[in-house]
PDB file of C-alpha atoms in Angstrom:
ATOM      1  CA  MET D   1       0.000   0.000   0.000  1.00  0.00           C
ATOM      2  CA  LYS D   2       1.431   3.343  -1.057  1.00  0.00           C
ATOM      3  CA  LYS D   3       0.858   6.570   0.830  1.00  0.00           C
ATOM      4  CA  ILE D   4       0.407   9.562  -1.436  1.00  0.00           C
ATOM      5  CA  LEU D   5       0.852  13.231  -0.588  1.00  0.00           C
ATOM      6  CA  HIS D   6      -0.974  15.453  -3.075  1.00  0.00           C
ATOM      7  CA  ILE D   7      -0.085  19.160  -3.009  1.00  0.00           C
ATOM      8  CA  ASP D   8      -1.971  21.756  -5.090  1.00  0.00           C
ATOM      9  CA  SER D   9      -0.637  25.308  -5.345  1.00  0.00           C
ATOM     10  CA  SER D  10      -2.677  27.184  -7.946  1.00  0.00           C
ATOM     11  CA  VAL D  11      -4.840  30.005  -6.600  1.00  0.00           C
ATOM     12  CA  ARG D  12      -7.494  29.046  -9.144  1.00  0.00           C
ATOM     13  CA  ARG D  13     -10.346  26.663  -8.364  1.00  0.00           C
ATOM     14  CA  THR D  14     -11.652  23.870 -10.569  1.00  0.00           C
ATOM     15  CA  ASP D  15     -15.389  24.529 -10.232  1.00  0.00           C
ATOM     16  CA  ASN D  16     -15.803  27.863 -12.022  1.00  0.00           C
ATOM     17  CA  GLU D  17     -18.814  28.290 -14.289  1.00  0.00           C
ATOM     18  CA  THR D  18     -16.442  29.525 -16.991  1.00  0.00           C
ATOM     19  CA  ALA D  19     -14.223  26.553 -17.792  1.00  0.00           C
ATOM     20  CA  SER D  20     -11.297  28.712 -18.924  1.00  0.00           C
ATOM     21  CA  TYR D  21     -11.019  30.101 -15.389  1.00  0.00           C
ATOM     22  CA  ASN D  22     -10.320  26.686 -13.935  1.00  0.00           C
ATOM     23  CA  SER D  23      -6.854  25.604 -12.818  1.00  0.00           C
ATOM     24  CA  ILE D  24      -5.130  23.415 -15.382  1.00  0.00           C
ATOM     25  CA  SER D  25      -2.502  22.110 -12.984  1.00  0.00           C
ATOM     26  CA  LYS D  26      -5.103  21.134 -10.384  1.00  0.00           C
ATOM     27  CA  GLY D  27      -7.013  19.348 -13.131  1.00  0.00           C
ATOM     28  CA  PHE D  28      -3.889  17.373 -13.974  1.00  0.00           C
ATOM     29  CA  GLY D  29      -3.488  16.483 -10.313  1.00  0.00           C
ATOM     30  CA  ARG D  30      -7.026  15.172 -10.012  1.00  0.00           C
ATOM     31  CA  TYR D  31      -6.607  13.206 -13.243  1.00  0.00           C
ATOM     32  CA  PHE D  32      -3.419  11.593 -11.928  1.00  0.00           C
ATOM     33  CA  ILE D  33      -4.962  10.688  -8.568  1.00  0.00           C
ATOM     34  CA  ASP D  34      -8.137   9.310 -10.168  1.00  0.00           C
ATOM     35  CA  LEU D  35      -6.113   7.117 -12.516  1.00  0.00           C
ATOM     36  CA  TRP D  36      -3.878   5.978  -9.669  1.00  0.00           C
ATOM     37  CA  MET D  37      -6.725   5.102  -7.299  1.00  0.00           C
ATOM     38  CA  ASN D  38      -8.550   3.180 -10.008  1.00  0.00           C
ATOM     39  CA  LYS D  39      -5.526   0.892 -10.166  1.00  0.00           C
ATOM     40  CA  ASN D  40      -4.406   1.033  -6.541  1.00  0.00           C
ATOM     41  CA  HIS D  41      -7.495   0.898  -4.352  1.00  0.00           C
ATOM     42  CA  GLN D  42      -5.559   0.445  -1.131  1.00  0.00           C
ATOM     43  CA  SER D  43      -3.486   3.613  -1.501  1.00  0.00           C
ATOM     44  CA  VAL D  44      -4.107   6.411   0.985  1.00  0.00           C
ATOM     45  CA  VAL D  45      -4.063  10.040  -0.157  1.00  0.00           C
ATOM     46  CA  THR D  46      -3.273  13.059   2.010  1.00  0.00           C
ATOM     47  CA  TYR D  47      -4.401  16.181   0.173  1.00  0.00           C
ATOM     48  CA  ARG D  48      -3.448  19.813   0.681  1.00  0.00           C
ATOM     49  CA  ASP D  49      -4.696  22.761  -1.340  1.00  0.00           C
ATOM     50  CA  LEU D  50      -2.204  25.428  -0.309  1.00  0.00           C
ATOM     51  CA  SER D  51      -4.396  28.195  -1.718  1.00  0.00           C
ATOM     52  CA  LEU D  52      -7.041  27.367   0.913  1.00  0.00           C
ATOM     53  CA  THR D  53      -4.635  26.893   3.824  1.00  0.00           C
ATOM     54  CA  PRO D  54      -1.501  28.881   2.958  1.00  0.00           C
ATOM     55  CA  PRO D  55       1.716  28.018   4.792  1.00  0.00           C
ATOM     56  CA  ASN D  56       3.193  30.673   7.036  1.00  0.00           C
ATOM     57  CA  PHE D  57       6.243  32.497   5.770  1.00  0.00           C
ATOM     58  CA  ILE D  58       9.318  31.675   7.797  1.00  0.00           C
ATOM     59  CA  CYS D  59      10.793  34.465   9.931  1.00  0.00           C
ATOM     60  CA  GLN D  60      13.788  35.102  12.174  1.00  0.00           C
ATOM     61  CA  ASP D  61      12.122  33.409  15.137  1.00  0.00           C
ATOM     62  CA  TRP D  62      11.315  30.374  12.975  1.00  0.00           C
ATOM     63  CA  ILE D  63      14.961  30.040  11.936  1.00  0.00           C
ATOM     64  CA  ALA D  64      16.103  30.356  15.545  1.00  0.00           C
ATOM     65  CA  ALA D  65      13.661  27.653  16.612  1.00  0.00           C
ATOM     66  CA  ALA D  66      14.630  25.311  13.776  1.00  0.00           C
ATOM     67  CA  PHE D  67      18.311  25.538  14.695  1.00  0.00           C
ATOM     68  CA  THR D  68      17.688  25.055  18.418  1.00  0.00           C
ATOM     69  CA  ALA D  69      18.069  21.481  19.672  1.00  0.00           C
ATOM     70  CA  GLU D  70      14.651  19.898  20.211  1.00  0.00           C
ATOM     71  CA  ALA D  71      15.245  19.289  23.915  1.00  0.00           C
ATOM     72  CA  GLU D  72      16.094  22.960  24.415  1.00  0.00           C
ATOM     73  CA  ARG D  73      13.190  24.558  22.552  1.00  0.00           C
ATOM     74  CA  THR D  74      10.855  26.839  24.458  1.00  0.00           C
ATOM     75  CA  PRO D  75       7.071  26.399  24.239  1.00  0.00           C
ATOM     76  CA  SER D  76       7.012  29.427  21.936  1.00  0.00           C
ATOM     77  CA  GLN D  77       9.576  27.868  19.620  1.00  0.00           C
ATOM     78  CA  LYS D  78       7.649  24.595  19.529  1.00  0.00           C
ATOM     79  CA  SER D  79       4.547  26.548  18.585  1.00  0.00           C
ATOM     80  CA  ILE D  80       6.370  28.365  15.786  1.00  0.00           C
ATOM     81  CA  LEU D  81       7.462  25.024  14.312  1.00  0.00           C
ATOM     82  CA  ALA D  82       4.102  23.277  14.736  1.00  0.00           C
ATOM     83  CA  GLN D  83       2.976  23.811  11.141  1.00  0.00           C
ATOM     84  CA  SER D  84       6.366  22.736   9.833  1.00  0.00           C
ATOM     85  CA  ASP D  85       6.218  19.576  11.966  1.00  0.00           C
ATOM     86  CA  VAL D  86       2.868  18.620  10.423  1.00  0.00           C
ATOM     87  CA  TYR D  87       4.183  19.131   6.894  1.00  0.00           C
ATOM     88  CA  LEU D  88       7.313  17.141   7.699  1.00  0.00           C
ATOM     89  CA  GLU D  89       5.296  14.226   9.034  1.00  0.00           C
ATOM     90  CA  GLU D  90       3.214  14.163   5.843  1.00  0.00           C
ATOM     91  CA  VAL D  91       6.307  14.218   3.633  1.00  0.00           C
ATOM     92  CA  THR D  92       8.136  11.622   5.699  1.00  0.00           C
ATOM     93  CA  LYS D  93       5.246   9.151   5.573  1.00  0.00           C
ATOM     94  CA  ALA D  94       4.609   9.543   1.840  1.00  0.00           C
ATOM     95  CA  ASP D  95       5.856   7.067  -0.748  1.00  0.00           C
ATOM     96  CA  LEU D  96       4.656   9.190  -3.659  1.00  0.00           C
ATOM     97  CA  ILE D  97       4.422  12.987  -3.669  1.00  0.00           C
ATOM     98  CA  VAL D  98       2.348  14.672  -6.381  1.00  0.00           C
ATOM     99  CA  ILE D  99       2.861  18.429  -6.677  1.00  0.00           C
ATOM    100  CA  THR D 100       0.842  20.590  -9.042  1.00  0.00           C
ATOM    101  CA  ALA D 101       2.093  24.059  -9.876  1.00  0.00           C
ATOM    102  CA  PRO D 102       1.275  26.682 -12.486  1.00  0.00           C
ATOM    103  CA  MET D 103       4.099  28.917 -13.650  1.00  0.00           C
ATOM    104  CA  TYR D 104       3.713  32.327 -12.013  1.00  0.00           C
ATOM    105  CA  ASN D 105       6.132  34.966 -13.269  1.00  0.00           C
ATOM    106  CA  TYR D 106       8.462  32.219 -14.474  1.00  0.00           C
ATOM    107  CA  GLY D 107       8.635  30.476 -11.115  1.00  0.00           C
ATOM    108  CA  MET D 108       6.535  28.612  -8.571  1.00  0.00           C
ATOM    109  CA  PRO D 109       3.612  30.185  -6.666  1.00  0.00           C
ATOM    110  CA  ALA D 110       4.652  31.920  -3.445  1.00  0.00           C
ATOM    111  CA  ILE D 111       2.554  29.543  -1.358  1.00  0.00           C
ATOM    112  CA  LEU D 112       4.424  26.555  -2.760  1.00  0.00           C
ATOM    113  CA  LYS D 113       7.774  28.181  -2.032  1.00  0.00           C
ATOM    114  CA  ALA D 114       6.530  28.858   1.517  1.00  0.00           C
ATOM    115  CA  TRP D 115       5.637  25.162   1.853  1.00  0.00           C
ATOM    116  CA  PHE D 116       9.128  24.137   0.775  1.00  0.00           C
ATOM    117  CA  ASP D 117      10.646  26.671   3.192  1.00  0.00           C
ATOM    118  CA  GLN D 118       8.659  25.132   6.052  1.00  0.00           C
ATOM    119  CA  ILE D 119       9.975  21.682   5.146  1.00  0.00           C
ATOM    120  CA  MET D 120      13.653  22.515   4.687  1.00  0.00           C
ATOM    121  CA  ARG D 121      14.829  21.712   8.217  1.00  0.00           C
ATOM    122  CA  VAL D 122      18.276  20.788   9.475  1.00  0.00           C
ATOM    123  CA  ASN D 123      18.441  17.166  10.674  1.00  0.00           C
ATOM    124  CA  LYS D 124      14.937  16.614   9.296  1.00  0.00           C
ATOM    125  CA  THR D 125      15.240  16.938   5.522  1.00  0.00           C
ATOM    126  CA  PHE D 126      18.926  17.826   5.287  1.00  0.00           C
ATOM    127  CA  SER D 127      22.091  17.371   7.283  1.00  0.00           C
ATOM    128  CA  PHE D 128      24.870  19.947   7.564  1.00  0.00           C
ATOM    129  CA  ASP D 129      28.421  18.787   8.124  1.00  0.00           C
ATOM    130  CA  LEU D 130      31.434  21.012   7.439  1.00  0.00           C
ATOM    131  CA  SER D 131      33.655  17.923   7.292  1.00  0.00           C
ATOM    132  CA  ARG D 132      32.222  17.513   3.773  1.00  0.00           C
ATOM    133  CA  GLY D 133      34.111  20.621   2.720  1.00  0.00           C
ATOM    134  CA  ASP D 134      32.418  23.039   0.344  1.00  0.00           C
ATOM    135  CA  PHE D 135      29.324  20.842   0.033  1.00  0.00           C
ATOM    136  CA  PRO D 136      28.159  20.365   3.631  1.00  0.00           C
ATOM    137  CA  VAL D 137      24.442  19.939   2.869  1.00  0.00           C
ATOM    138  CA  GLU D 138      23.004  16.512   2.045  1.00  0.00           C
ATOM    139  CA  PRO D 139      19.418  15.183   1.920  1.00  0.00           C
ATOM    140  CA  VAL D 140      18.216  12.986   4.774  1.00  0.00           C
ATOM    141  CA  LEU D 141      15.134  11.398   3.203  1.00  0.00           C
ATOM    142  CA  SER D 142      15.212   8.992   0.255  1.00  0.00           C
ATOM    143  CA  GLY D 143      13.280   6.321  -1.628  1.00  0.00           C
ATOM    144  CA  LYS D 144      10.318   8.461  -2.704  1.00  0.00           C
ATOM    145  CA  ILE D 145       8.765   9.241  -6.068  1.00  0.00           C
ATOM    146  CA  VAL D 146       7.995  12.890  -6.811  1.00  0.00           C
ATOM    147  CA  VAL D 147       5.713  13.856  -9.690  1.00  0.00           C
ATOM    148  CA  LEU D 148       5.435  17.505 -10.746  1.00  0.00           C
ATOM    149  CA  LEU D 149       2.453  18.524 -12.895  1.00  0.00           C
ATOM    150  CA  THR D 150       2.686  22.028 -14.348  1.00  0.00           C
ATOM    151  CA  SER D 151       1.019  24.487 -16.661  1.00  0.00           C
ATOM    152  CA  CYS D 152       2.214  27.722 -18.233  1.00  0.00           C
ATOM    153  CA  GLY D 153       0.826  30.445 -20.443  1.00  0.00           C
ATOM    154  CA  GLU D 154       3.735  30.686 -22.864  1.00  0.00           C
ATOM    155  CA  PHE D 155       5.878  27.937 -24.383  1.00  0.00           C
ATOM    156  CA  GLY D 156       9.428  26.769 -25.016  1.00  0.00           C
ATOM    157  CA  PHE D 157      10.557  26.379 -21.403  1.00  0.00           C
ATOM    158  CA  GLY D 158      12.026  22.906 -21.822  1.00  0.00           C
ATOM    159  CA  ALA D 159      15.585  21.931 -22.645  1.00  0.00           C
ATOM    160  CA  GLY D 160      16.603  23.673 -25.852  1.00  0.00           C
ATOM    161  CA  GLY D 161      13.432  25.771 -25.904  1.00  0.00           C
ATOM    162  CA  VAL D 162      13.336  29.460 -26.762  1.00  0.00           C
ATOM    163  CA  ARG D 163      12.517  30.318 -23.128  1.00  0.00           C
ATOM    164  CA  GLU D 164      14.626  27.659 -21.399  1.00  0.00           C
ATOM    165  CA  GLN D 165      16.663  30.270 -19.492  1.00  0.00           C
ATOM    166  CA  MET D 166      13.436  31.795 -18.142  1.00  0.00           C
ATOM    167  CA  ASN D 167      12.201  28.572 -16.557  1.00  0.00           C
ATOM    168  CA  HIS D 168      12.550  28.871 -12.793  1.00  0.00           C
ATOM    169  CA  LEU D 169       9.689  26.481 -12.049  1.00  0.00           C
ATOM    170  CA  GLY D 170      10.562  22.898 -12.975  1.00  0.00           C
ATOM    171  CA  PRO D 171      14.339  23.066 -12.411  1.00  0.00           C
ATOM    172  CA  HIS D 172      13.853  24.711  -9.000  1.00  0.00           C
ATOM    173  CA  ILE D 173      11.326  22.149  -7.803  1.00  0.00           C
ATOM    174  CA  LYS D 174      13.415  19.284  -9.195  1.00  0.00           C
ATOM    175  CA  GLU D 175      16.386  20.478  -7.138  1.00  0.00           C
ATOM    176  CA  LEU D 176      14.295  20.907  -3.988  1.00  0.00           C
ATOM    177  CA  SER D 177      12.669  17.506  -4.470  1.00  0.00           C
ATOM    178  CA  LYS D 178      15.946  15.904  -3.388  1.00  0.00           C
ATOM    179  CA  TYR D 179      15.123  17.133   0.117  1.00  0.00           C
ATOM    180  CA  LEU D 180      11.670  15.576  -0.092  1.00  0.00           C
ATOM    181  CA  GLY D 181      13.487  12.275  -0.540  1.00  0.00           C
ATOM    182  CA  ALA D 182      13.018  11.942  -4.288  1.00  0.00           C
ATOM    183  CA  SER D 183      14.847   8.982  -5.755  1.00  0.00           C
ATOM    184  CA  CYS D 184      12.765   9.376  -8.920  1.00  0.00           C
ATOM    185  CA  PHE D 185      11.450  12.678 -10.289  1.00  0.00           C
ATOM    186  CA  TYR D 186       8.963  13.108 -13.131  1.00  0.00           C
ATOM    187  CA  GLU D 187       7.680  16.333 -14.663  1.00  0.00           C
ATOM    188  CA  ILE D 188       4.728  16.660 -17.016  1.00  0.00           C
ATOM    189  CA  GLY D 189       3.172  19.925 -18.101  1.00  0.00           C
ATOM    190  CA  SER D 190       1.194  21.856 -20.663  1.00  0.00           C
ATOM    191  CA  GLU D 191       2.007  25.107 -22.450  1.00  0.00           C
ATOM    192  CA  TYR D 192       0.369  27.752 -24.689  1.00  0.00           C
ATOM    193  CA  GLN D 193      -2.500  28.563 -22.291  1.00  0.00           C
ATOM    194  CA  GLU D 194      -2.550  32.272 -23.118  1.00  0.00           C
ATOM    195  CA  PHE D 195      -2.650  31.571 -26.853  1.00  0.00           C
ATOM    196  CA  SER D 196      -5.815  29.428 -26.669  1.00  0.00           C
ATOM    197  CA  ASP D 197      -5.123  27.905 -30.085  1.00  0.00           C
ATOM    198  CA  ASP D 198      -4.652  24.424 -31.502  1.00  0.00           C
ATOM    199  CA  ARG D 199      -1.194  24.228 -29.942  1.00  0.00           C
ATOM    200  CA  TYR D 200      -2.763  24.705 -26.524  1.00  0.00           C
ATOM    201  CA  ALA D 201      -5.348  21.983 -27.113  1.00  0.00           C
ATOM    202  CA  MET D 202      -2.646  19.619 -28.357  1.00  0.00           C
ATOM    203  CA  SER D 203      -0.436  20.417 -25.364  1.00  0.00           C
ATOM    204  CA  LEU D 204      -3.258  19.568 -22.963  1.00  0.00           C
ATOM    205  CA  GLU D 205      -3.931  16.252 -24.647  1.00  0.00           C
ATOM    206  CA  LYS D 206      -0.226  15.412 -24.804  1.00  0.00           C
ATOM    207  CA  ALA D 207       0.129  16.106 -21.079  1.00  0.00           C
ATOM    208  CA  LYS D 208      -2.889  13.983 -20.180  1.00  0.00           C
ATOM    209  CA  GLN D 209      -1.568  11.117 -22.293  1.00  0.00           C
ATOM    210  CA  ALA D 210       1.813  11.404 -20.576  1.00  0.00           C
ATOM    211  CA  ILE D 211       0.110  11.324 -17.162  1.00  0.00           C
ATOM    212  CA  PHE D 212      -1.814   8.201 -18.170  1.00  0.00           C
ATOM    213  CA  GLU D 213       1.372   6.497 -19.341  1.00  0.00           C
ATOM    214  CA  LEU D 214       3.251   7.476 -16.185  1.00  0.00           C
ATOM    215  CA  VAL D 215       0.568   6.032 -13.930  1.00  0.00           C
ATOM    216  CA  GLU D 216       0.690   2.824 -15.956  1.00  0.00           C
ATOM    217  CA  ARG D 217       4.467   2.577 -15.439  1.00  0.00           C
ATOM    218  CA  LEU D 218       4.612   3.390 -11.740  1.00  0.00           C
TER     219      LEU D 218
END
């Protein structure tokens, strides 16, 4: 039985009367989970829509608490880290993590970055050891599958694309996924949303087919 953590980060809903207002990335996420559960009835899904319950931004007091030994933390410090502790437990227990993210201003939504910031904890998701020289940081978790489902308004953000150097969404999340414990990372997305032409329709269908094939392989 696999435990799945499903994270949505688009501020858009999926139940708007006008279909074009609906979140594409959230739609991909639901499609993935539906396909998965049809094949894997015993899997358990933990779901978070970050737009409904946004993570807190970290602050100076949060950093101080995170770097204080657990046995020495004050009640106030424990309270500051409470949300982070919940997120960490969800990540730690998950075998498969599905993250959906639209491209906002060429990067991830602020609420998703805030979620990652809450999870990046010394001795929890990474270790820090200066004996390693200039590369003291290493992931702690491992053995997980991370799937990133994205959408963007323009196009050409992939390797060799005309906007490759502008893509701060997929590469950033792929790098951070190491600290979620990703041993395998998959990214599927659609493009051309703002053009609303045949290329957009084809991109949607291509992404959905890729999601179907990925679920079949996993």
